[in-house]
Short mmCIF file of C-alpha atoms and ligand atoms in Angstrom, two decimals:
data_model
loop_
_atom_site.label_atom_id
_atom_site.label_comp_id
_atom_site.label_asym_id
_atom_site.label_seq_id
_atom_site.Cartn_x
_atom_site.Cartn_y
_atom_site.Cartn_z
CA MET I 20 -27.63 -20.80 -26.63
CA THR I 21 -24.86 -19.73 -24.27
CA ASP I 22 -24.11 -16.05 -23.58
CA GLU I 23 -20.50 -16.87 -24.30
CA ASN I 24 -21.40 -17.64 -27.94
CA LYS I 25 -23.73 -14.61 -28.24
CA ASP I 26 -21.03 -12.25 -26.99
CA ARG I 27 -18.39 -13.53 -29.38
CA VAL I 28 -17.05 -10.82 -31.68
CA VAL I 29 -16.29 -12.10 -35.18
CA ILE I 30 -13.39 -10.40 -36.95
CA ARG I 31 -14.47 -11.21 -40.50
CA GLY I 32 -11.54 -12.42 -42.60
CA LEU I 33 -9.33 -11.94 -39.49
CA ARG I 34 -8.69 -8.40 -40.77
CA GLY I 35 -6.07 -6.73 -38.58
CA VAL I 36 -5.72 -9.72 -36.22
CA ALA I 37 -2.13 -10.55 -35.25
CA ALA I 38 -2.23 -14.37 -35.10
CA ALA I 39 1.50 -15.12 -34.66
CA THR I 40 4.85 -13.51 -34.00
CA THR I 41 7.52 -13.57 -36.69
CA LYS I 42 11.07 -12.42 -37.37
CA THR I 43 10.98 -13.21 -41.08
CA SER I 44 9.22 -10.24 -42.66
CA PHE I 45 7.36 -7.09 -41.79
CA VAL I 46 4.72 -5.58 -44.06
CA GLU I 47 4.42 -1.88 -43.30
CA PRO I 48 0.97 -0.60 -44.45
CA PHE I 49 2.36 2.66 -45.78
CA GLY I 50 4.42 0.95 -48.43
CA SER I 51 7.52 -0.81 -47.09
CA LEU I 52 8.52 -4.43 -46.78
CA TYR I 53 11.38 -5.75 -44.66
CA TYR I 54 12.92 -9.23 -44.63
CA SER I 55 14.37 -9.81 -41.15
CA GLY I 56 14.84 -6.07 -40.78
CA TYR I 57 16.35 -5.37 -44.22
CA ASP I 58 14.40 -3.14 -46.58
CA ILE I 59 13.32 -4.99 -49.71
CA ASP I 60 14.51 -1.94 -51.73
CA ASP I 61 18.10 -2.67 -50.62
CA LEU I 62 17.84 -6.44 -50.99
CA VAL I 63 16.44 -6.35 -54.51
CA ASP I 64 19.35 -4.20 -55.71
CA ARG I 65 22.19 -5.64 -53.67
CA ALA I 66 21.50 -9.22 -52.57
CA SER I 67 21.24 -12.52 -54.42
CA TYR I 68 18.21 -14.79 -54.06
CA GLU I 69 20.40 -17.30 -52.20
CA GLU I 70 21.37 -14.62 -49.67
CA VAL I 71 17.66 -13.94 -49.16
CA VAL I 72 16.99 -17.66 -48.65
CA TYR I 73 19.68 -17.74 -45.96
CA LEU I 74 18.37 -14.52 -44.40
CA LEU I 75 14.80 -15.78 -44.11
CA LEU I 76 15.81 -19.16 -42.70
CA HIS I 77 18.36 -17.77 -40.21
CA ASN I 78 17.30 -14.11 -39.75
CA GLU I 79 20.91 -13.13 -40.54
CA LEU I 80 22.71 -12.45 -43.80
CA PRO I 81 25.27 -15.17 -44.58
CA THR I 82 29.05 -14.82 -44.57
CA LYS I 83 30.86 -15.84 -47.76
CA SER I 84 31.46 -19.38 -46.50
CA GLU I 85 27.87 -19.78 -45.24
CA LEU I 86 26.59 -18.62 -48.63
CA ALA I 87 28.88 -21.01 -50.49
CA ALA I 88 27.66 -23.89 -48.30
CA LEU I 89 24.01 -22.98 -48.92
CA LYS I 90 24.52 -22.72 -52.69
CA SER I 91 26.15 -26.10 -52.76
CA GLU I 92 23.38 -27.67 -50.64
CA LEU I 93 20.67 -26.14 -52.85
CA PHE I 94 22.40 -27.40 -55.99
CA SER I 95 22.75 -30.91 -54.58
CA GLU I 96 19.01 -30.98 -53.76
CA LEU I 97 17.73 -30.07 -57.26
CA TRP I 98 17.16 -33.72 -58.22
CA LEU I 99 13.80 -35.50 -57.84
CA PRO I 100 13.01 -39.08 -56.78
CA ASP I 101 12.19 -41.36 -59.76
CA GLN I 102 8.66 -41.91 -58.42
CA VAL I 103 7.96 -38.17 -58.58
CA ILE I 104 9.34 -37.97 -62.13
CA GLU I 105 7.10 -40.87 -63.15
CA ARG I 106 4.04 -39.13 -61.69
CA LEU I 107 4.93 -35.90 -63.51
CA LYS I 108 5.00 -37.88 -66.74
CA SER I 109 1.57 -39.35 -66.07
CA ALA I 110 -0.11 -36.16 -64.75
CA SER I 111 -3.34 -35.41 -66.57
CA SER I 112 -2.62 -33.12 -69.52
CA GLY I 113 -5.52 -30.85 -68.59
CA SER I 114 -4.43 -30.34 -65.00
CA HIS I 115 -3.19 -26.99 -63.77
CA PRO I 116 0.54 -26.84 -62.80
CA MET I 117 -0.48 -25.78 -59.26
CA GLU I 118 -2.59 -28.94 -58.94
CA VAL I 119 0.38 -31.03 -60.00
CA LEU I 120 2.73 -29.12 -57.69
CA ARG I 121 0.33 -29.57 -54.74
CA THR I 122 0.22 -33.33 -55.33
CA GLU I 123 3.94 -33.79 -55.96
CA VAL I 124 5.09 -31.81 -52.92
CA SER I 125 2.88 -34.08 -50.85
CA HIS I 126 4.28 -37.08 -52.74
CA LEU I 127 7.87 -35.94 -52.04
CA GLY I 128 7.15 -36.35 -48.33
CA GLU I 129 6.95 -40.13 -48.83
CA TYR I 130 10.58 -40.19 -50.00
CA ASP I 131 12.14 -37.85 -47.47
CA PRO I 132 15.46 -39.46 -46.51
CA GLU I 133 15.03 -38.39 -42.85
CA ARG I 134 11.35 -39.26 -42.41
CA ASP I 135 11.58 -40.12 -38.73
CA ASP I 136 13.77 -37.22 -37.67
CA ASN I 137 11.75 -34.23 -36.48
CA SER I 138 14.67 -32.28 -35.05
CA ASP I 139 15.15 -28.62 -35.87
CA SER I 140 18.24 -29.41 -37.97
CA ALA I 141 16.36 -32.07 -39.99
CA ASN I 142 13.51 -29.60 -40.59
CA LYS I 143 16.01 -26.97 -41.79
CA ARG I 144 17.45 -29.50 -44.25
CA ARG I 145 13.89 -30.31 -45.35
CA ALA I 146 13.29 -26.60 -45.95
CA ILE I 147 16.33 -26.43 -48.27
CA ARG I 148 15.18 -29.64 -49.97
CA LEU I 149 11.78 -28.12 -50.76
CA ILE I 150 13.18 -24.72 -51.78
CA ALA I 151 15.37 -26.58 -54.31
CA LYS I 152 12.87 -29.17 -55.53
CA VAL I 153 9.77 -27.02 -56.11
CA PRO I 154 11.35 -25.19 -59.12
CA THR I 155 12.59 -28.54 -60.45
CA ILE I 156 9.08 -30.02 -60.32
CA ILE I 157 7.72 -27.03 -62.26
CA SER I 158 10.54 -27.10 -64.82
CA LEU I 159 10.24 -30.82 -65.38
CA LEU I 160 6.47 -30.64 -65.77
CA HIS I 161 6.87 -27.95 -68.43
CA ARG I 162 9.57 -29.92 -70.29
CA ILE I 163 7.39 -33.05 -70.25
CA ARG I 164 4.29 -31.17 -71.41
CA THR I 165 6.11 -29.52 -74.28
CA LYS I 166 7.81 -32.83 -75.19
CA LYS I 167 11.27 -31.33 -74.72
CA ASN I 168 14.43 -32.92 -73.31
CA LEU I 169 15.10 -32.59 -69.61
CA VAL I 170 17.76 -30.00 -68.80
CA VAL I 171 20.64 -30.67 -66.42
CA PRO I 172 21.33 -27.67 -64.12
CA VAL I 173 24.73 -25.96 -64.27
CA LYS I 174 26.79 -25.67 -61.10
CA GLU I 175 28.14 -22.22 -62.02
CA PHE I 176 24.66 -20.73 -62.54
CA SER I 177 22.80 -18.92 -59.77
CA PHE I 178 19.70 -20.64 -58.36
CA ALA I 179 17.27 -18.33 -60.21
CA GLU I 180 19.29 -18.68 -63.42
CA ASN I 181 19.19 -22.47 -63.19
CA PHE I 182 15.42 -22.38 -62.64
CA LEU I 183 14.87 -20.43 -65.85
CA TYR I 184 17.38 -22.64 -67.66
CA MET I 185 15.75 -25.89 -66.51
CA PHE I 186 12.30 -24.52 -67.39
CA ARG I 187 13.03 -23.06 -70.84
CA GLY I 188 16.07 -25.09 -71.91
CA LYS I 189 17.77 -21.85 -72.89
CA ALA I 190 20.30 -20.02 -70.71
CA ALA I 191 19.24 -16.56 -69.56
CA ASP I 192 21.06 -13.51 -70.92
CA PRO I 193 22.27 -10.90 -68.36
CA GLU I 194 19.01 -8.87 -68.40
CA GLU I 195 16.86 -11.98 -68.02
CA ARG I 196 19.12 -13.24 -65.24
CA ASP I 197 18.77 -9.95 -63.39
CA ALA I 198 14.97 -9.93 -63.90
CA MET I 199 14.59 -13.50 -62.64
CA GLU I 200 16.81 -12.87 -59.61
CA ARG I 201 14.77 -9.82 -58.65
CA TYR I 202 11.46 -11.58 -59.26
CA MET I 203 12.54 -14.39 -56.89
CA ILE I 204 13.71 -11.95 -54.19
CA LEU I 205 10.50 -9.91 -54.37
CA HIS I 206 8.23 -12.96 -54.00
CA ALA I 207 10.13 -14.74 -51.22
CA ASP I 208 8.07 -13.68 -48.19
CA HIS I 209 5.26 -11.37 -47.18
CA GLY I 210 4.20 -11.52 -43.55
CA LEU I 211 1.21 -13.60 -42.53
CA ASN I 212 -0.47 -13.75 -45.94
CA ALA I 213 -3.16 -16.40 -46.56
CA SER I 214 -0.88 -19.20 -47.80
CA THR I 215 1.71 -18.61 -45.06
CA PHE I 216 -1.09 -18.65 -42.50
CA ALA I 217 -2.31 -21.97 -43.94
CA ALA I 218 1.23 -23.38 -43.65
CA ARG I 219 1.50 -22.21 -40.05
CA VAL I 220 -1.90 -23.66 -39.11
CA THR I 221 -0.79 -27.06 -40.44
CA ALA I 222 2.62 -26.82 -38.73
CA GLY I 223 0.89 -25.76 -35.50
CA THR I 224 -0.78 -29.16 -35.25
CA GLY I 225 2.69 -30.75 -35.21
CA SER I 226 2.27 -32.05 -38.74
CA ASP I 227 5.28 -32.33 -41.07
CA VAL I 228 6.87 -29.72 -43.35
CA TYR I 229 5.54 -31.35 -46.56
CA SER I 230 1.96 -31.22 -45.24
CA ALA I 231 2.39 -27.55 -44.31
CA ILE I 232 3.75 -26.62 -47.75
CA THR I 233 1.00 -28.63 -49.46
CA SER I 234 -1.60 -26.57 -47.54
CA ALA I 235 0.20 -23.38 -48.58
CA ILE I 236 0.27 -24.34 -52.28
CA GLY I 237 -3.46 -25.05 -52.28
CA THR I 238 -4.08 -21.65 -50.71
CA LEU I 239 -1.78 -19.67 -53.01
CA LYS I 240 -3.58 -21.12 -56.03
CA GLY I 241 -6.74 -19.06 -55.42
CA PRO I 242 -7.48 -16.06 -57.70
CA PHE I 243 -7.61 -13.68 -54.73
CA HIS I 244 -4.05 -14.68 -53.80
CA GLY I 245 -1.22 -15.89 -56.09
CA GLY I 246 -3.60 -17.00 -58.82
CA ALA I 247 -4.28 -13.33 -59.65
CA SER I 248 -1.32 -12.89 -62.03
CA GLU I 249 -2.66 -15.51 -64.48
CA ARG I 250 -5.94 -13.57 -64.58
CA VAL I 251 -4.03 -10.31 -65.13
CA MET I 252 -2.58 -11.80 -68.32
CA LYS I 253 -6.06 -12.85 -69.40
CA MET I 254 -7.25 -9.27 -68.90
CA LEU I 255 -4.33 -7.99 -71.00
CA TYR I 256 -5.39 -10.36 -73.81
CA ASN I 257 -9.00 -9.19 -73.50
CA ILE I 258 -8.12 -5.51 -73.84
CA ASN I 259 -7.07 -5.08 -77.46
CA SER I 260 -5.85 -1.49 -77.41
CA LEU I 261 -5.19 1.49 -75.17
CA ASP I 262 -8.52 2.97 -76.28
CA GLU I 263 -10.42 0.03 -74.78
CA VAL I 264 -8.89 0.31 -71.29
CA GLU I 265 -11.29 2.87 -69.83
CA THR I 266 -14.46 1.08 -71.02
CA TYR I 267 -13.17 -2.33 -69.91
CA ILE I 268 -12.30 -1.13 -66.40
CA GLN I 269 -15.54 0.81 -66.04
CA SER I 270 -17.64 -2.20 -67.04
CA MET I 271 -15.77 -4.43 -64.56
CA LEU I 272 -16.43 -1.90 -61.79
CA ASP I 273 -20.07 -1.48 -62.82
CA ASP I 274 -20.46 -5.27 -62.58
CA LYS I 275 -18.82 -5.16 -59.11
CA LYS I 276 -16.02 -7.41 -60.34
CA LYS I 277 -12.54 -7.26 -58.87
CA ILE I 278 -9.75 -6.07 -61.18
CA MET I 279 -7.07 -8.72 -60.85
CA GLY I 280 -3.66 -7.53 -59.64
CA PHE I 281 -5.14 -4.58 -57.73
CA GLY I 282 -5.95 -3.90 -54.10
CA HIS I 283 -4.40 -5.28 -50.96
CA ARG I 284 -5.47 -6.30 -47.48
CA VAL I 285 -2.55 -4.52 -45.75
CA TYR I 286 -1.10 -1.76 -47.95
CA ARG I 287 -2.81 1.62 -47.86
CA THR I 288 -0.53 2.88 -50.61
CA GLU I 289 1.50 1.32 -53.42
CA ASP I 290 2.79 -2.20 -52.81
CA PRO I 291 6.58 -1.67 -52.49
CA ARG I 292 7.25 -4.69 -54.74
CA SER I 293 5.14 -3.24 -57.49
CA LYS I 294 7.49 -0.38 -58.41
CA HIS I 295 10.38 -2.83 -58.87
CA LEU I 296 8.30 -5.21 -60.97
CA ARG I 297 7.05 -2.29 -63.08
CA ASP I 298 10.66 -1.27 -63.70
CA ILE I 299 11.73 -4.84 -64.59
CA ALA I 300 8.68 -5.24 -66.86
CA GLU I 301 9.43 -2.00 -68.71
CA LYS I 302 13.05 -3.03 -69.37
CA LEU I 303 12.05 -6.50 -70.58
CA CYS I 304 9.25 -5.16 -72.79
CA GLN I 305 11.62 -2.61 -74.29
CA ARG I 306 14.08 -5.28 -75.40
CA THR I 307 11.35 -7.57 -76.71
CA ASN I 308 9.71 -4.70 -78.61
CA ASN I 309 6.52 -5.15 -76.63
CA LEU I 310 6.20 -1.70 -75.07
CA VAL I 311 2.60 -1.61 -76.25
CA THR I 312 1.69 -4.15 -73.53
CA TYR I 313 3.66 -2.19 -70.95
CA HIS I 314 1.77 0.99 -71.90
CA LYS I 315 -1.51 -0.92 -71.67
CA CYS I 316 -0.58 -1.88 -68.09
CA LYS I 317 0.33 1.71 -67.23
CA LYS I 318 -3.01 2.90 -68.54
CA ILE I 319 -4.87 0.23 -66.56
CA GLU I 320 -2.92 1.25 -63.46
CA ASP I 321 -3.78 4.94 -63.89
CA THR I 322 -7.43 4.23 -64.73
CA VAL I 323 -8.02 1.90 -61.75
CA HIS I 324 -6.33 4.37 -59.43
CA GLU I 325 -8.37 7.27 -60.76
CA LYS I 326 -11.68 5.39 -60.54
CA LYS I 327 -11.20 3.34 -57.40
CA GLY I 328 -8.20 4.84 -55.57
CA ILE I 329 -6.43 1.48 -55.36
CA PHE I 330 -2.92 0.48 -56.46
CA PRO I 331 -1.43 -2.53 -58.26
CA ASN I 332 -0.22 -5.34 -56.03
CA VAL I 333 2.66 -7.76 -56.61
CA ASP I 334 0.70 -9.80 -59.16
CA PHE I 335 0.01 -7.05 -61.68
CA TYR I 336 3.45 -6.31 -63.16
CA ALA I 337 4.70 -9.81 -62.22
CA ALA I 338 2.41 -11.10 -64.99
CA LEU I 339 4.21 -8.92 -67.52
CA VAL I 340 7.63 -10.00 -66.22
CA MET I 341 6.71 -13.68 -66.48
CA ASN I 342 5.31 -13.19 -69.97
CA ALA I 343 8.44 -11.37 -71.14
CA LEU I 344 10.61 -14.18 -69.76
CA GLY I 345 8.72 -16.68 -71.91
CA VAL I 346 6.77 -18.35 -69.08
CA PRO I 347 3.33 -19.56 -70.25
CA ARG I 348 0.40 -18.02 -68.36
CA GLU I 349 -0.72 -21.23 -66.63
CA PHE I 350 2.72 -21.47 -64.95
CA PHE I 351 2.74 -17.96 -63.41
CA THR I 352 1.40 -19.02 -59.99
CA SER I 353 3.81 -21.92 -59.77
CA PHE I 354 6.73 -19.51 -60.30
CA PHE I 355 5.34 -17.46 -57.41
CA ALA I 356 5.24 -20.68 -55.32
CA SER I 357 8.81 -21.52 -56.35
CA SER I 358 10.04 -18.41 -54.57
CA ARG I 359 7.46 -18.20 -51.75
CA VAL I 360 8.36 -21.71 -50.60
CA THR I 361 11.30 -19.98 -48.90
CA GLY I 362 9.01 -17.77 -46.80
CA TRP I 363 6.65 -20.66 -46.11
CA THR I 364 9.38 -22.92 -44.78
CA ALA I 365 10.88 -20.09 -42.70
CA HIS I 366 7.47 -19.52 -41.08
CA VAL I 367 6.94 -23.25 -40.55
CA LEU I 368 10.26 -23.41 -38.65
CA GLU I 369 9.12 -20.45 -36.52
CA GLN I 370 5.80 -22.17 -35.87
CA TYR I 371 7.55 -25.34 -34.67
CA ALA I 372 9.67 -23.21 -32.32
CA ASP I 373 6.54 -21.51 -30.94
CA ALA I 374 4.81 -24.90 -30.60
CA VAL I 375 1.26 -23.59 -30.28
CA LEU I 376 -1.89 -24.99 -31.85
CA ILE I 377 -3.63 -22.32 -33.97
CA ARG I 378 -7.28 -22.90 -33.28
CA PRO I 379 -9.64 -19.93 -33.29
CA THR I 380 -13.31 -20.24 -32.58
CA SER I 381 -16.48 -19.32 -34.49
CA LYS I 382 -19.73 -17.69 -33.54
CA TYR I 383 -22.56 -20.19 -34.01
CA ILE I 384 -25.47 -18.60 -35.93
CA GLY I 385 -27.43 -21.74 -36.79
CA GLU I 386 -30.53 -23.17 -35.13
CA TYR I 387 -30.38 -24.47 -31.58
CA GLY I 388 -32.18 -27.05 -29.45
CA ARG I 389 -34.01 -28.74 -32.36
CA GLU I 390 -36.04 -31.87 -31.79
CA PHE I 391 -34.57 -34.98 -33.48
CA ILE I 392 -37.02 -36.63 -35.90
CA SER I 393 -36.37 -40.20 -37.00
CA ILE I 394 -35.78 -40.71 -40.75
CA GLU I 395 -39.09 -42.54 -41.25
CA LYS I 396 -41.00 -39.48 -40.07
CA ARG I 397 -38.97 -36.79 -41.91
CA ARG I 398 -40.68 -34.97 -44.80
N1 COA S 385 -10.90 -4.35 -57.98
C1 COA S 385 -11.93 -3.53 -57.69
N2 COA S 385 -12.23 -3.11 -56.44
C2 COA S 385 -11.42 -3.55 -55.46
C3 COA S 385 -10.33 -4.39 -55.68
C4 COA S 385 -10.09 -4.79 -57.01
N3 COA S 385 -9.04 -5.59 -57.29
N4 COA S 385 -9.72 -4.66 -54.52
C5 COA S 385 -10.41 -4.02 -53.58
N5 COA S 385 -11.42 -3.35 -54.15
C6 COA S 385 -12.40 -2.51 -53.47
C7 COA S 385 -13.52 -3.36 -52.89
O1 COA S 385 -14.56 -3.56 -53.81
C8 COA S 385 -13.91 -2.53 -51.71
O2 COA S 385 -14.64 -1.40 -52.20
P1 COA S 385 -15.93 -0.86 -51.46
O3 COA S 385 -15.44 -0.43 -50.11
O4 COA S 385 -16.38 0.22 -52.34
O5 COA S 385 -16.87 -2.04 -51.38
C9 COA S 385 -12.59 -1.98 -51.19
O6 COA S 385 -11.75 -1.91 -52.34
C10 COA S 385 -11.96 -2.86 -50.12
O7 COA S 385 -11.78 -4.14 -50.68
P2 COA S 385 -11.89 -5.53 -49.92
O8 COA S 385 -12.37 -6.56 -50.85
O9 COA S 385 -12.64 -5.33 -48.63
O10 COA S 385 -10.39 -5.79 -49.55
P3 COA S 385 -9.83 -7.14 -49.00
O11 COA S 385 -8.75 -6.76 -48.08
O12 COA S 385 -10.88 -8.03 -48.45
O13 COA S 385 -9.28 -7.86 -50.31
C11 COA S 385 -7.88 -8.50 -52.05
C12 COA S 385 -7.97 -7.77 -50.72
C13 COA S 385 -6.43 -8.58 -52.45
C14 COA S 385 -8.45 -9.93 -51.91
C15 COA S 385 -8.70 -7.72 -53.10
O14 COA S 385 -8.12 -6.45 -53.26
C16 COA S 385 -8.78 -8.46 -54.43
O15 COA S 385 -9.62 -9.33 -54.59
N6 COA S 385 -7.90 -8.11 -55.41
C17 COA S 385 -7.91 -8.77 -56.69
C18 COA S 385 -7.19 -10.10 -56.61
C19 COA S 385 -5.70 -9.91 -56.44
O16 COA S 385 -5.08 -9.16 -57.16
N7 COA S 385 -5.15 -10.68 -55.51
C20 COA S 385 -3.73 -10.66 -55.24
C21 COA S 385 -3.48 -10.11 -53.88
S1 COA S 385 -1.75 -9.88 -53.58
#
């Protein structure tokens, strides 16, 4: 065994390790989030999702004409190749939407109209293509599964509005439109989180944008990442009344189980997205006469904080927002992906510009110098 291996220090889970530089977003541990220098609190109130897409891809807010050009490009990229539509129709009925999304994003790569062009401008166009097509894949899958007609997007609608329209087949009213816009802005990027890291690792090998986004989708799917919001909804179903909250949480903690939608690797205080999502959730629950679920969430939040000192993360109130917008639980993570694809592609473009292979090492802790025994003599 070499001393070099023995002396290696393992940073378990890469906690606190800065593995790349970025200009897209900055996660400040004491409760702030910035997209290219702009506070998320300002963006969520004053920007559109399309402005945020432009900001993350270019690190600058767009002018009116740049925004108009982006909107038009996004709209023109909402369509899907026939082969992808056929596969959506034949996807196994028991499969999870994130499994289907992972496969179809990879499949889309086969039909990229600029397959052999790896220039920066072609990759930027690919980013827009994916940002537009991911919500279409999800919407179409839902329409097919519920045996409903496909919905043609409306040019005058915003991107977020069209997504909800294509998914549900019903145009959003002003409150729903506002909620969806904010949801998309709040989920668009978040530093070097696990799925973004996966995308950057893939891009760092020089592989293509579709491969990088496929890696990211597979990573987001996990329950400790984007998959948490679906489990939050399950918890809300399992807790029948406000009176049951305390016992439920205590038994989860006694069993050393994680409460979904709580805790964070970076934030030491409340996740800055959480307060906005709580506010959106309260408004939506009020109008759908479902304040009882909102109050259940508030009680869970207070109880977990009191018992464990941790705060809700982005996935906790996002579950309530999705539910109030009529999105079925199994689609929650794919809505997250439909916004985060913007951050992923922005990071992939940065990774190509940096052109470095991301390849850490490991500390070997297995046996060493063993004598090889032929298969006939092994017992
Ligand atoms: N429920 C209960 N306890 C939690 C918790 C949760 N959701 N999240 C963290 N903790 C506790 C841990 O048990 C640990 O306590 P201890 O020191 O008494 O052992 C402490 O807080 C630190 O947690 P740790 O697991 O080391 O943090 P991490 O940075 O490795 O994990 C998450 C971060 C997000 C993976 C973790 O908080 C989690 O699993 N949350 C639930 C899933 C979720 O909501 N994911 C979405 C993330 S945006």
